[in-house]
């Protein structure tokens, strides 16, 4: 019986990239992916292993063997949905381990692997960690975890430099548990692209039906400045109240003084929906203008460096 996994495919691909937040970070938005002859329900701005393997089979003229290693579940940490990765068998009896990739299409993944094109989303921030919530039921020693890959195009070498490449596995957890992937940087530079991979990993490529890895509410936090001459403003502690809010919310900044800063607000798909410029001092208030009810993410930027990020909820 074959074992099908793309858990390490990102190690061989370039990365491209769209905002400083995680696109569709709460996995609230789903749509049918029709890139292959089998249609799959897929989290928007992400691609599942089911879509990718089906697309590859079509591309190379192999029988299209459907699988169900990734699914939408309603037992979310917040909101209506989360994404669950498990272990399943396809229609030929091959084992498929669940994984999701923060790239918009299966075609973009293929272009990255075989054509050297960029994969992922634009990203120019140096966060300190990727955080979020997960549950994990592990059978037979199966593991699960995350990979965060950040790169930057090097015009001198006509190739992509790796700015950060971090993998971390998580322990079994029956209830929603906060995780944090600390990010370490290989180069003293800002990236221009970002890719996240999350999935199930079997020891010696052996996977067990019944392993389930569910994730929700991903968020980049903190900042890691570059060299002293370039670093800009240091990280700041930011509190928002009330949060959730209806008419207005106040941001209070400690350990830093804002000077001509700006606040960027993104929806759950990573689309920038509002920008507030010329922020100074230790606090400021925003109104609900242009923000419908729902979950948003913000990034506070000063001297062209991200100093804080977080979640906003509008009632």
PDB file of C-alpha atoms in Angstrom:
ATOM      1  CA  UNK A   1       0.000   0.000   0.000  1.00  0.00           C
ATOM      2  CA  UNK A   2       1.446   3.364  -0.993  1.00  0.00           C
ATOM      3  CA  UNK A   3       1.780   6.310   1.359  1.00  0.00           C
ATOM      4  CA  UNK A   4       0.852   9.678  -0.141  1.00  0.00           C
ATOM      5  CA  UNK A   5       2.023  12.850   1.595  1.00  0.00           C
ATOM      6  CA  UNK A   6       3.193  16.310   0.543  1.00  0.00           C
ATOM      7  CA  UNK A   7       4.208  17.284   4.077  1.00  0.00           C
ATOM      8  CA  UNK A   8       7.745  18.131   2.904  1.00  0.00           C
ATOM      9  CA  UNK A   9       6.946  19.441  -0.583  1.00  0.00           C
ATOM     10  CA  UNK A  10       7.422  23.040   0.555  1.00  0.00           C
ATOM     11  CA  UNK A  11      11.087  22.363   1.230  1.00  0.00           C
ATOM     12  CA  UNK A  12      11.683  22.094  -2.525  1.00  0.00           C
ATOM     13  CA  UNK A  13       9.523  24.985  -3.677  1.00  0.00           C
ATOM     14  CA  UNK A  14       9.954  28.715  -3.945  1.00  0.00           C
ATOM     15  CA  UNK A  15       7.448  30.959  -2.201  1.00  0.00           C
ATOM     16  CA  UNK A  16       5.469  34.187  -3.480  1.00  0.00           C
ATOM     17  CA  UNK A  17       3.037  35.997  -1.568  1.00  0.00           C
ATOM     18  CA  UNK A  18      -0.553  39.343  -0.134  1.00  0.00           C
ATOM     19  CA  UNK A  19      -0.569  40.635   3.356  1.00  0.00           C
ATOM     20  CA  UNK A  20       1.084  40.524   6.743  1.00  0.00           C
ATOM     21  CA  UNK A  21      -1.696  38.350   8.175  1.00  0.00           C
ATOM     22  CA  UNK A  22      -2.522  34.696   7.668  1.00  0.00           C
ATOM     23  CA  UNK A  23      -5.092  34.446   4.848  1.00  0.00           C
ATOM     24  CA  UNK A  24      -8.404  32.927   5.988  1.00  0.00           C
ATOM     25  CA  UNK A  25      -6.778  32.442   9.390  1.00  0.00           C
ATOM     26  CA  UNK A  26      -9.967  31.204  11.052  1.00  0.00           C
ATOM     27  CA  UNK A  27     -10.914  28.867   8.178  1.00  0.00           C
ATOM     28  CA  UNK A  28     -14.350  30.459   8.023  1.00  0.00           C
ATOM     29  CA  UNK A  29     -14.538  30.695   4.228  1.00  0.00           C
ATOM     30  CA  UNK A  30     -14.782  27.583   2.057  1.00  0.00           C
ATOM     31  CA  UNK A  31     -15.596  26.963  -1.589  1.00  0.00           C
ATOM     32  CA  UNK A  32     -15.527  24.129  -4.100  1.00  0.00           C
ATOM     33  CA  UNK A  33     -12.175  23.644  -5.825  1.00  0.00           C
ATOM     34  CA  UNK A  34     -12.633  22.480  -9.408  1.00  0.00           C
ATOM     35  CA  UNK A  35      -8.996  22.403 -10.558  1.00  0.00           C
ATOM     36  CA  UNK A  36      -9.126  18.623 -10.935  1.00  0.00           C
ATOM     37  CA  UNK A  37     -11.695  16.128 -12.172  1.00  0.00           C
ATOM     38  CA  UNK A  38     -12.757  15.610  -8.546  1.00  0.00           C
ATOM     39  CA  UNK A  39     -14.391  18.568  -6.780  1.00  0.00           C
ATOM     40  CA  UNK A  40     -13.379  19.189  -3.168  1.00  0.00           C
ATOM     41  CA  UNK A  41     -14.657  21.596  -0.528  1.00  0.00           C
ATOM     42  CA  UNK A  42     -11.553  23.656   0.158  1.00  0.00           C
ATOM     43  CA  UNK A  43     -10.645  26.474   2.602  1.00  0.00           C
ATOM     44  CA  UNK A  44     -10.247  29.643   0.560  1.00  0.00           C
ATOM     45  CA  UNK A  45      -6.651  30.897   0.212  1.00  0.00           C
ATOM     46  CA  UNK A  46      -5.403  27.410   1.117  1.00  0.00           C
ATOM     47  CA  UNK A  47      -4.995  24.138  -0.782  1.00  0.00           C
ATOM     48  CA  UNK A  48      -5.556  20.709   0.763  1.00  0.00           C
ATOM     49  CA  UNK A  49      -3.598  17.536   0.107  1.00  0.00           C
ATOM     50  CA  UNK A  50      -6.747  16.039  -1.453  1.00  0.00           C
ATOM     51  CA  UNK A  51      -6.871  18.768  -4.103  1.00  0.00           C
ATOM     52  CA  UNK A  52      -3.132  18.577  -4.763  1.00  0.00           C
ATOM     53  CA  UNK A  53      -2.944  14.799  -5.217  1.00  0.00           C
ATOM     54  CA  UNK A  54      -6.025  14.817  -7.455  1.00  0.00           C
ATOM     55  CA  UNK A  55      -4.540  17.656  -9.522  1.00  0.00           C
ATOM     56  CA  UNK A  56      -1.212  15.810  -9.853  1.00  0.00           C
ATOM     57  CA  UNK A  57      -2.989  12.629 -10.970  1.00  0.00           C
ATOM     58  CA  UNK A  58      -4.823  14.551 -13.696  1.00  0.00           C
ATOM     59  CA  UNK A  59      -1.661  16.383 -14.730  1.00  0.00           C
ATOM     60  CA  UNK A  60       0.338  13.202 -15.265  1.00  0.00           C
ATOM     61  CA  UNK A  61      -2.467  11.109 -16.694  1.00  0.00           C
ATOM     62  CA  UNK A  62      -2.845   8.843 -13.674  1.00  0.00           C
ATOM     63  CA  UNK A  63      -6.209   7.537 -12.483  1.00  0.00           C
ATOM     64  CA  UNK A  64      -7.899  10.199 -10.376  1.00  0.00           C
ATOM     65  CA  UNK A  65      -8.246   8.572  -6.969  1.00  0.00           C
ATOM     66  CA  UNK A  66     -10.332  10.656  -4.589  1.00  0.00           C
ATOM     67  CA  UNK A  67      -9.469  10.960  -0.904  1.00  0.00           C
ATOM     68  CA  UNK A  68     -10.871  12.716   2.154  1.00  0.00           C
ATOM     69  CA  UNK A  69      -7.865  13.514   4.337  1.00  0.00           C
ATOM     70  CA  UNK A  70      -8.940  17.137   5.005  1.00  0.00           C
ATOM     71  CA  UNK A  71     -12.398  18.328   6.027  1.00  0.00           C
ATOM     72  CA  UNK A  72     -14.350  21.301   7.329  1.00  0.00           C
ATOM     73  CA  UNK A  73     -15.650  20.835  10.869  1.00  0.00           C
ATOM     74  CA  UNK A  74     -18.071  22.902  12.925  1.00  0.00           C
ATOM     75  CA  UNK A  75     -16.358  22.191  16.258  1.00  0.00           C
ATOM     76  CA  UNK A  76     -14.325  25.388  15.926  1.00  0.00           C
ATOM     77  CA  UNK A  77     -12.302  27.264  18.516  1.00  0.00           C
ATOM     78  CA  UNK A  78     -14.164  30.420  17.450  1.00  0.00           C
ATOM     79  CA  UNK A  79     -16.517  31.253  14.614  1.00  0.00           C
ATOM     80  CA  UNK A  80     -18.326  28.572  12.659  1.00  0.00           C
ATOM     81  CA  UNK A  81     -15.604  26.349  11.224  1.00  0.00           C
ATOM     82  CA  UNK A  82     -12.118  24.913  11.627  1.00  0.00           C
ATOM     83  CA  UNK A  83     -10.032  22.670   9.366  1.00  0.00           C
ATOM     84  CA  UNK A  84      -9.345  19.044  10.280  1.00  0.00           C
ATOM     85  CA  UNK A  85      -6.544  16.926   8.849  1.00  0.00           C
ATOM     86  CA  UNK A  86      -6.681  13.192   9.289  1.00  0.00           C
ATOM     87  CA  UNK A  87      -5.551   9.970   7.677  1.00  0.00           C
ATOM     88  CA  UNK A  88      -7.709   8.333   5.048  1.00  0.00           C
ATOM     89  CA  UNK A  89      -7.504   5.831   2.219  1.00  0.00           C
ATOM     90  CA  UNK A  90      -8.235   6.842  -1.348  1.00  0.00           C
ATOM     91  CA  UNK A  91     -10.322   4.847  -3.787  1.00  0.00           C
ATOM     92  CA  UNK A  92      -7.321   2.603  -4.567  1.00  0.00           C
ATOM     93  CA  UNK A  93      -6.633   1.862  -0.915  1.00  0.00           C
ATOM     94  CA  UNK A  94      -3.569   4.110  -0.663  1.00  0.00           C
ATOM     95  CA  UNK A  95      -2.992   5.945   2.608  1.00  0.00           C
ATOM     96  CA  UNK A  96      -3.278   9.744   2.433  1.00  0.00           C
ATOM     97  CA  UNK A  97      -2.118  11.943   5.332  1.00  0.00           C
ATOM     98  CA  UNK A  98      -3.869  15.286   5.732  1.00  0.00           C
ATOM     99  CA  UNK A  99      -2.099  18.580   5.083  1.00  0.00           C
ATOM    100  CA  UNK A 100      -2.967  22.149   4.097  1.00  0.00           C
ATOM    101  CA  UNK A 101      -0.790  24.706   2.293  1.00  0.00           C
ATOM    102  CA  UNK A 102      -1.218  28.488   2.387  1.00  0.00           C
ATOM    103  CA  UNK A 103      -1.143  28.890  -1.380  1.00  0.00           C
ATOM    104  CA  UNK A 104      -4.202  29.851  -3.443  1.00  0.00           C
ATOM    105  CA  UNK A 105      -4.298  27.080  -6.060  1.00  0.00           C
ATOM    106  CA  UNK A 106      -2.930  23.641  -6.833  1.00  0.00           C
ATOM    107  CA  UNK A 107      -1.543  25.101 -10.051  1.00  0.00           C
ATOM    108  CA  UNK A 108       0.564  27.580  -8.082  1.00  0.00           C
ATOM    109  CA  UNK A 109       2.002  24.670  -6.107  1.00  0.00           C
ATOM    110  CA  UNK A 110       2.872  22.782  -9.293  1.00  0.00           C
ATOM    111  CA  UNK A 111       4.437  25.906 -10.826  1.00  0.00           C
ATOM    112  CA  UNK A 112       6.567  26.302  -7.706  1.00  0.00           C
ATOM    113  CA  UNK A 113       7.748  22.694  -7.603  1.00  0.00           C
ATOM    114  CA  UNK A 114       8.428  22.206 -11.303  1.00  0.00           C
ATOM    115  CA  UNK A 115       8.795  25.705 -12.708  1.00  0.00           C
ATOM    116  CA  UNK A 116      10.529  27.599  -9.933  1.00  0.00           C
ATOM    117  CA  UNK A 117       7.638  30.034  -9.597  1.00  0.00           C
ATOM    118  CA  UNK A 118       6.679  31.654  -6.306  1.00  0.00           C
ATOM    119  CA  UNK A 119       4.305  29.885  -3.937  1.00  0.00           C
ATOM    120  CA  UNK A 120       2.438  31.329  -0.981  1.00  0.00           C
ATOM    121  CA  UNK A 121       1.490  34.929  -0.260  1.00  0.00           C
ATOM    122  CA  UNK A 122       3.382  38.263  -0.180  1.00  0.00           C
ATOM    123  CA  UNK A 123       4.729  38.992   3.286  1.00  0.00           C
ATOM    124  CA  UNK A 124       7.213  41.642   4.474  1.00  0.00           C
ATOM    125  CA  UNK A 125       6.984  41.262   8.252  1.00  0.00           C
ATOM    126  CA  UNK A 126       9.339  39.506  10.708  1.00  0.00           C
ATOM    127  CA  UNK A 127       6.978  38.121  13.362  1.00  0.00           C
ATOM    128  CA  UNK A 128       8.266  36.437  16.495  1.00  0.00           C
ATOM    129  CA  UNK A 129       5.858  33.506  16.343  1.00  0.00           C
ATOM    130  CA  UNK A 130       2.974  31.824  14.568  1.00  0.00           C
ATOM    131  CA  UNK A 131       0.222  31.148  17.078  1.00  0.00           C
ATOM    132  CA  UNK A 132      -3.198  29.550  17.009  1.00  0.00           C
ATOM    133  CA  UNK A 133      -5.268  26.751  18.491  1.00  0.00           C
ATOM    134  CA  UNK A 134      -5.314  23.028  17.810  1.00  0.00           C
ATOM    135  CA  UNK A 135      -6.577  19.642  18.933  1.00  0.00           C
ATOM    136  CA  UNK A 136      -4.772  16.397  18.156  1.00  0.00           C
ATOM    137  CA  UNK A 137      -5.853  12.794  18.510  1.00  0.00           C
ATOM    138  CA  UNK A 138      -2.782  10.715  17.666  1.00  0.00           C
ATOM    139  CA  UNK A 139      -2.806   6.984  16.980  1.00  0.00           C
ATOM    140  CA  UNK A 140       0.188   4.698  16.565  1.00  0.00           C
ATOM    141  CA  UNK A 141       2.728   7.431  17.202  1.00  0.00           C
ATOM    142  CA  UNK A 142       1.469   9.717  14.419  1.00  0.00           C
ATOM    143  CA  UNK A 143       2.675  13.297  14.786  1.00  0.00           C
ATOM    144  CA  UNK A 144       1.344  16.639  13.584  1.00  0.00           C
ATOM    145  CA  UNK A 145       2.725  20.117  13.328  1.00  0.00           C
ATOM    146  CA  UNK A 146       3.564  23.217  11.340  1.00  0.00           C
ATOM    147  CA  UNK A 147       6.165  24.543   8.949  1.00  0.00           C
ATOM    148  CA  UNK A 148       6.677  28.277   8.351  1.00  0.00           C
ATOM    149  CA  UNK A 149       8.838  29.207   5.371  1.00  0.00           C
ATOM    150  CA  UNK A 150       9.764  32.799   4.503  1.00  0.00           C
ATOM    151  CA  UNK A 151      11.888  33.766   1.509  1.00  0.00           C
ATOM    152  CA  UNK A 152      13.087  36.788  -0.413  1.00  0.00           C
ATOM    153  CA  UNK A 153      14.001  37.171  -4.075  1.00  0.00           C
ATOM    154  CA  UNK A 154      17.716  37.771  -4.599  1.00  0.00           C
ATOM    155  CA  UNK A 155      18.228  39.631  -7.871  1.00  0.00           C
ATOM    156  CA  UNK A 156      21.996  39.027  -7.745  1.00  0.00           C
ATOM    157  CA  UNK A 157      21.640  35.250  -7.809  1.00  0.00           C
ATOM    158  CA  UNK A 158      18.226  35.098  -9.550  1.00  0.00           C
ATOM    159  CA  UNK A 159      17.010  32.797  -6.807  1.00  0.00           C
ATOM    160  CA  UNK A 160      15.154  32.962  -3.532  1.00  0.00           C
ATOM    161  CA  UNK A 161      17.004  33.339  -0.226  1.00  0.00           C
ATOM    162  CA  UNK A 162      15.577  31.537   2.788  1.00  0.00           C
ATOM    163  CA  UNK A 163      14.891  34.087   5.520  1.00  0.00           C
ATOM    164  CA  UNK A 164      13.255  31.644   7.944  1.00  0.00           C
ATOM    165  CA  UNK A 165      12.350  27.957   7.786  1.00  0.00           C
ATOM    166  CA  UNK A 166      10.949  26.515  11.000  1.00  0.00           C
ATOM    167  CA  UNK A 167       9.134  23.270  11.755  1.00  0.00           C
ATOM    168  CA  UNK A 168       7.475  22.352  15.044  1.00  0.00           C
ATOM    169  CA  UNK A 169       5.421  19.378  16.178  1.00  0.00           C
ATOM    170  CA  UNK A 170       2.696  19.548  18.810  1.00  0.00           C
ATOM    171  CA  UNK A 171       1.616  17.170  21.552  1.00  0.00           C
ATOM    172  CA  UNK A 172      -1.698  15.349  21.678  1.00  0.00           C
ATOM    173  CA  UNK A 173      -4.513  17.540  23.052  1.00  0.00           C
ATOM    174  CA  UNK A 174      -8.179  16.593  23.381  1.00  0.00           C
ATOM    175  CA  UNK A 175      -9.327  20.174  24.031  1.00  0.00           C
ATOM    176  CA  UNK A 176      -8.497  23.365  22.146  1.00  0.00           C
ATOM    177  CA  UNK A 177      -4.918  24.229  23.064  1.00  0.00           C
ATOM    178  CA  UNK A 178      -2.874  27.324  22.276  1.00  0.00           C
ATOM    179  CA  UNK A 179       0.299  26.668  20.276  1.00  0.00           C
ATOM    180  CA  UNK A 180       3.178  28.971  19.440  1.00  0.00           C
ATOM    181  CA  UNK A 181       5.826  28.321  16.790  1.00  0.00           C
ATOM    182  CA  UNK A 182       8.859  30.518  17.633  1.00  0.00           C
ATOM    183  CA  UNK A 183      10.396  31.904  14.461  1.00  0.00           C
ATOM    184  CA  UNK A 184      14.155  32.149  14.076  1.00  0.00           C
ATOM    185  CA  UNK A 185      15.722  33.971  11.149  1.00  0.00           C
ATOM    186  CA  UNK A 186      18.633  32.772   9.045  1.00  0.00           C
ATOM    187  CA  UNK A 187      19.287  36.119   7.356  1.00  0.00           C
ATOM    188  CA  UNK A 188      19.249  39.673   8.650  1.00  0.00           C
ATOM    189  CA  UNK A 189      16.606  40.771   6.138  1.00  0.00           C
ATOM    190  CA  UNK A 190      12.865  41.124   5.659  1.00  0.00           C
ATOM    191  CA  UNK A 191      11.118  38.423   3.609  1.00  0.00           C
ATOM    192  CA  UNK A 192       8.861  39.119   0.665  1.00  0.00           C
ATOM    193  CA  UNK A 193       6.890  35.859   0.784  1.00  0.00           C
ATOM    194  CA  UNK A 194       5.442  33.408   3.287  1.00  0.00           C
ATOM    195  CA  UNK A 195       4.182  29.828   3.240  1.00  0.00           C
ATOM    196  CA  UNK A 196       2.546  27.864   6.060  1.00  0.00           C
ATOM    197  CA  UNK A 197       2.162  24.086   5.941  1.00  0.00           C
ATOM    198  CA  UNK A 198       0.196  22.185   8.577  1.00  0.00           C
ATOM    199  CA  UNK A 199      -0.332  18.465   8.550  1.00  0.00           C
ATOM    200  CA  UNK A 200      -0.077  14.944   9.918  1.00  0.00           C
ATOM    201  CA  UNK A 201       3.317  13.240   9.897  1.00  0.00           C
ATOM    202  CA  UNK A 202       3.758   9.475  10.292  1.00  0.00           C
ATOM    203  CA  UNK A 203       6.897   7.866  11.652  1.00  0.00           C
ATOM    204  CA  UNK A 204       8.678   6.028   8.805  1.00  0.00           C
ATOM    205  CA  UNK A 205       5.835   7.070   6.504  1.00  0.00           C
ATOM    206  CA  UNK A 206       3.359   4.893   8.382  1.00  0.00           C
ATOM    207  CA  UNK A 207       0.031   6.565   9.182  1.00  0.00           C
ATOM    208  CA  UNK A 208      -2.951   5.401  11.181  1.00  0.00           C
ATOM    209  CA  UNK A 209      -6.628   5.851  10.391  1.00  0.00           C
ATOM    210  CA  UNK A 210      -8.215   7.781  13.254  1.00  0.00           C
ATOM    211  CA  UNK A 211      -5.467  10.366  13.771  1.00  0.00           C
ATOM    212  CA  UNK A 212      -7.109  13.810  13.675  1.00  0.00           C
ATOM    213  CA  UNK A 213      -5.382  17.205  13.723  1.00  0.00           C
ATOM    214  CA  UNK A 214      -7.670  20.264  13.862  1.00  0.00           C
ATOM    215  CA  UNK A 215      -6.483  23.893  13.730  1.00  0.00           C
ATOM    216  CA  UNK A 216      -8.125  27.314  13.977  1.00  0.00           C
ATOM    217  CA  UNK A 217      -7.451  31.029  14.552  1.00  0.00           C
ATOM    218  CA  UNK A 218      -3.894  31.310  13.226  1.00  0.00           C
ATOM    219  CA  UNK A 219      -2.083  34.568  13.946  1.00  0.00           C
ATOM    220  CA  UNK A 220       1.422  35.994  13.625  1.00  0.00           C
ATOM    221  CA  UNK A 221       2.493  37.827  16.789  1.00  0.00           C
ATOM    222  CA  UNK A 222       5.377  40.003  17.897  1.00  0.00           C
ATOM    223  CA  UNK A 223       8.312  41.133  15.805  1.00  0.00           C
ATOM    224  CA  UNK A 224      11.987  40.293  15.424  1.00  0.00           C
ATOM    225  CA  UNK A 225      13.909  43.407  14.331  1.00  0.00           C
ATOM    226  CA  UNK A 226      16.793  43.215  11.894  1.00  0.00           C
ATOM    227  CA  UNK A 227      20.241  44.771  12.556  1.00  0.00           C
ATOM    228  CA  UNK A 228      20.605  47.818  14.762  1.00  0.00           C
ATOM    229  CA  UNK A 229      21.097  50.208  11.855  1.00  0.00           C
ATOM    230  CA  UNK A 230      17.938  48.973  10.107  1.00  0.00           C
ATOM    231  CA  UNK A 231      15.702  47.727  12.859  1.00  0.00           C
ATOM    232  CA  UNK A 232      13.238  50.610  13.183  1.00  0.00           C
ATOM    233  CA  UNK A 233      10.965  50.564  16.184  1.00  0.00           C
ATOM    234  CA  UNK A 234      10.960  47.700  18.676  1.00  0.00           C
ATOM    235  CA  UNK A 235       7.986  45.491  19.440  1.00  0.00           C
ATOM    236  CA  UNK A 236       5.181  46.992  21.480  1.00  0.00           C
ATOM    237  CA  UNK A 237       2.517  45.593  23.773  1.00  0.00           C
ATOM    238  CA  UNK A 238      -0.900  46.604  22.467  1.00  0.00           C
ATOM    239  CA  UNK A 239      -4.265  46.187  24.173  1.00  0.00           C
ATOM    240  CA  UNK A 240      -7.606  46.816  22.470  1.00  0.00           C
ATOM    241  CA  UNK A 241     -10.799  47.579  24.379  1.00  0.00           C
ATOM    242  CA  UNK A 242     -13.561  46.798  24.082  1.00  0.00           C
ATOM    243  CA  UNK A 243     -12.903  43.777  21.897  1.00  0.00           C
ATOM    244  CA  UNK A 244     -15.386  42.683  20.541  1.00  0.00           C
ATOM    245  CA  UNK A 245     -16.662  46.221  19.823  1.00  0.00           C
ATOM    246  CA  UNK A 246     -19.626  47.849  18.119  1.00  0.00           C
ATOM    247  CA  UNK A 247     -19.060  51.555  17.521  1.00  0.00           C
ATOM    248  CA  UNK A 248     -15.449  52.214  18.501  1.00  0.00           C
ATOM    249  CA  UNK A 249     -12.376  50.586  20.007  1.00  0.00           C
ATOM    250  CA  UNK A 250      -9.344  52.114  21.703  1.00  0.00           C
ATOM    251  CA  UNK A 251      -5.813  50.850  21.142  1.00  0.00           C
ATOM    252  CA  UNK A 252      -3.411  51.432  24.018  1.00  0.00           C
ATOM    253  CA  UNK A 253       0.324  50.995  23.408  1.00  0.00           C
ATOM    254  CA  UNK A 254       2.815  50.309  26.179  1.00  0.00           C
ATOM    255  CA  UNK A 255       6.602  50.101  26.018  1.00  0.00           C
ATOM    256  CA  UNK A 256       6.678  52.226  22.868  1.00  0.00           C
ATOM    257  CA  UNK A 257       5.832  55.698  21.574  1.00  0.00           C
ATOM    258  CA  UNK A 258       4.136  55.829  18.196  1.00  0.00           C
ATOM    259  CA  UNK A 259       5.475  58.297  15.652  1.00  0.00           C
ATOM    260  CA  UNK A 260       3.691  58.603  12.321  1.00  0.00           C
ATOM    261  CA  UNK A 261       2.524  55.009  12.656  1.00  0.00           C
ATOM    262  CA  UNK A 262      -0.265  53.367  10.688  1.00  0.00           C
ATOM    263  CA  UNK A 263      -2.842  50.709  11.445  1.00  0.00           C
ATOM    264  CA  UNK A 264      -3.727  48.191   8.729  1.00  0.00           C
ATOM    265  CA  UNK A 265      -6.860  46.048   9.118  1.00  0.00           C
ATOM    266  CA  UNK A 266      -7.459  42.820   7.175  1.00  0.00           C
ATOM    267  CA  UNK A 267     -10.471  40.550   6.796  1.00  0.00           C
ATOM    268  CA  UNK A 268     -10.299  36.783   7.342  1.00  0.00           C
ATOM    269  CA  UNK A 269      -9.200  36.238   3.734  1.00  0.00           C
ATOM    270  CA  UNK A 270      -6.237  38.563   4.175  1.00  0.00           C
ATOM    271  CA  UNK A 271      -7.714  41.430   2.163  1.00  0.00           C
ATOM    272  CA  UNK A 272      -6.684  44.858   3.430  1.00  0.00           C
ATOM    273  CA  UNK A 273      -9.970  46.615   4.238  1.00  0.00           C
ATOM    274  CA  UNK A 274      -8.829  49.751   6.050  1.00  0.00           C
ATOM    275  CA  UNK A 275      -5.706  51.833   6.713  1.00  0.00           C
ATOM    276  CA  UNK A 276      -5.392  54.566   9.348  1.00  0.00           C
ATOM    277  CA  UNK A 277      -2.312  56.775   9.023  1.00  0.00           C
ATOM    278  CA  UNK A 278      -0.415  59.357  11.095  1.00  0.00           C
ATOM    279  CA  UNK A 279      -0.868  57.722  14.495  1.00  0.00           C
ATOM    280  CA  UNK A 280       1.194  59.115  17.355  1.00  0.00           C
ATOM    281  CA  UNK A 281       1.364  58.832  21.122  1.00  0.00           C
ATOM    282  CA  UNK A 282       0.342  55.938  23.350  1.00  0.00           C
ATOM    283  CA  UNK A 283      -3.316  55.482  22.432  1.00  0.00           C
ATOM    284  CA  UNK A 284      -5.791  56.045  19.639  1.00  0.00           C
ATOM    285  CA  UNK A 285      -9.428  55.205  18.910  1.00  0.00           C
ATOM    286  CA  UNK A 286     -10.970  53.824  15.731  1.00  0.00           C
ATOM    287  CA  UNK A 287     -14.615  53.705  14.704  1.00  0.00           C
ATOM    288  CA  UNK A 288     -16.509  50.940  12.934  1.00  0.00           C
ATOM    289  CA  UNK A 289     -16.485  52.681   9.560  1.00  0.00           C
ATOM    290  CA  UNK A 290     -16.208  50.154   6.739  1.00  0.00           C
ATOM    291  CA  UNK A 291     -16.129  47.166   9.082  1.00  0.00           C
ATOM    292  CA  UNK A 292     -19.119  44.840   9.072  1.00  0.00           C
ATOM    293  CA  UNK A 293     -19.737  42.274  11.781  1.00  0.00           C
ATOM    294  CA  UNK A 294     -17.038  39.618  11.865  1.00  0.00           C
ATOM    295  CA  UNK A 295     -13.430  38.796  12.669  1.00  0.00           C
ATOM    296  CA  UNK A 296     -10.540  40.980  11.498  1.00  0.00           C
ATOM    297  CA  UNK A 297      -6.793  41.107  12.030  1.00  0.00           C
ATOM    298  CA  UNK A 298      -4.661  44.196  12.474  1.00  0.00           C
ATOM    299  CA  UNK A 299      -1.036  45.142  12.077  1.00  0.00           C
ATOM    300  CA  UNK A 300       0.461  48.247  13.667  1.00  0.00           C
ATOM    301  CA  UNK A 301       3.407  49.591  11.671  1.00  0.00           C
ATOM    302  CA  UNK A 302       5.893  52.269  12.682  1.00  0.00           C
ATOM    303  CA  UNK A 303       8.967  53.358  10.712  1.00  0.00           C
ATOM    304  CA  UNK A 304       8.043  50.683   8.125  1.00  0.00           C
ATOM    305  CA  UNK A 305       8.452  47.865  10.645  1.00  0.00           C
ATOM    306  CA  UNK A 306       5.616  45.861  12.125  1.00  0.00           C
ATOM    307  CA  UNK A 307       5.557  46.351  15.881  1.00  0.00           C
ATOM    308  CA  UNK A 308       2.335  44.546  16.847  1.00  0.00           C
ATOM    309  CA  UNK A 309      -0.482  42.467  15.415  1.00  0.00           C
ATOM    310  CA  UNK A 310      -3.676  40.935  16.741  1.00  0.00           C
ATOM    311  CA  UNK A 311      -7.341  40.125  16.261  1.00  0.00           C
ATOM    312  CA  UNK A 312     -10.361  42.460  16.191  1.00  0.00           C
ATOM    313  CA  UNK A 313     -13.967  41.331  16.481  1.00  0.00           C
ATOM    314  CA  UNK A 314     -16.820  43.594  15.361  1.00  0.00           C
ATOM    315  CA  UNK A 315     -20.258  42.757  16.738  1.00  0.00           C
TER     316      UNK A 315
END
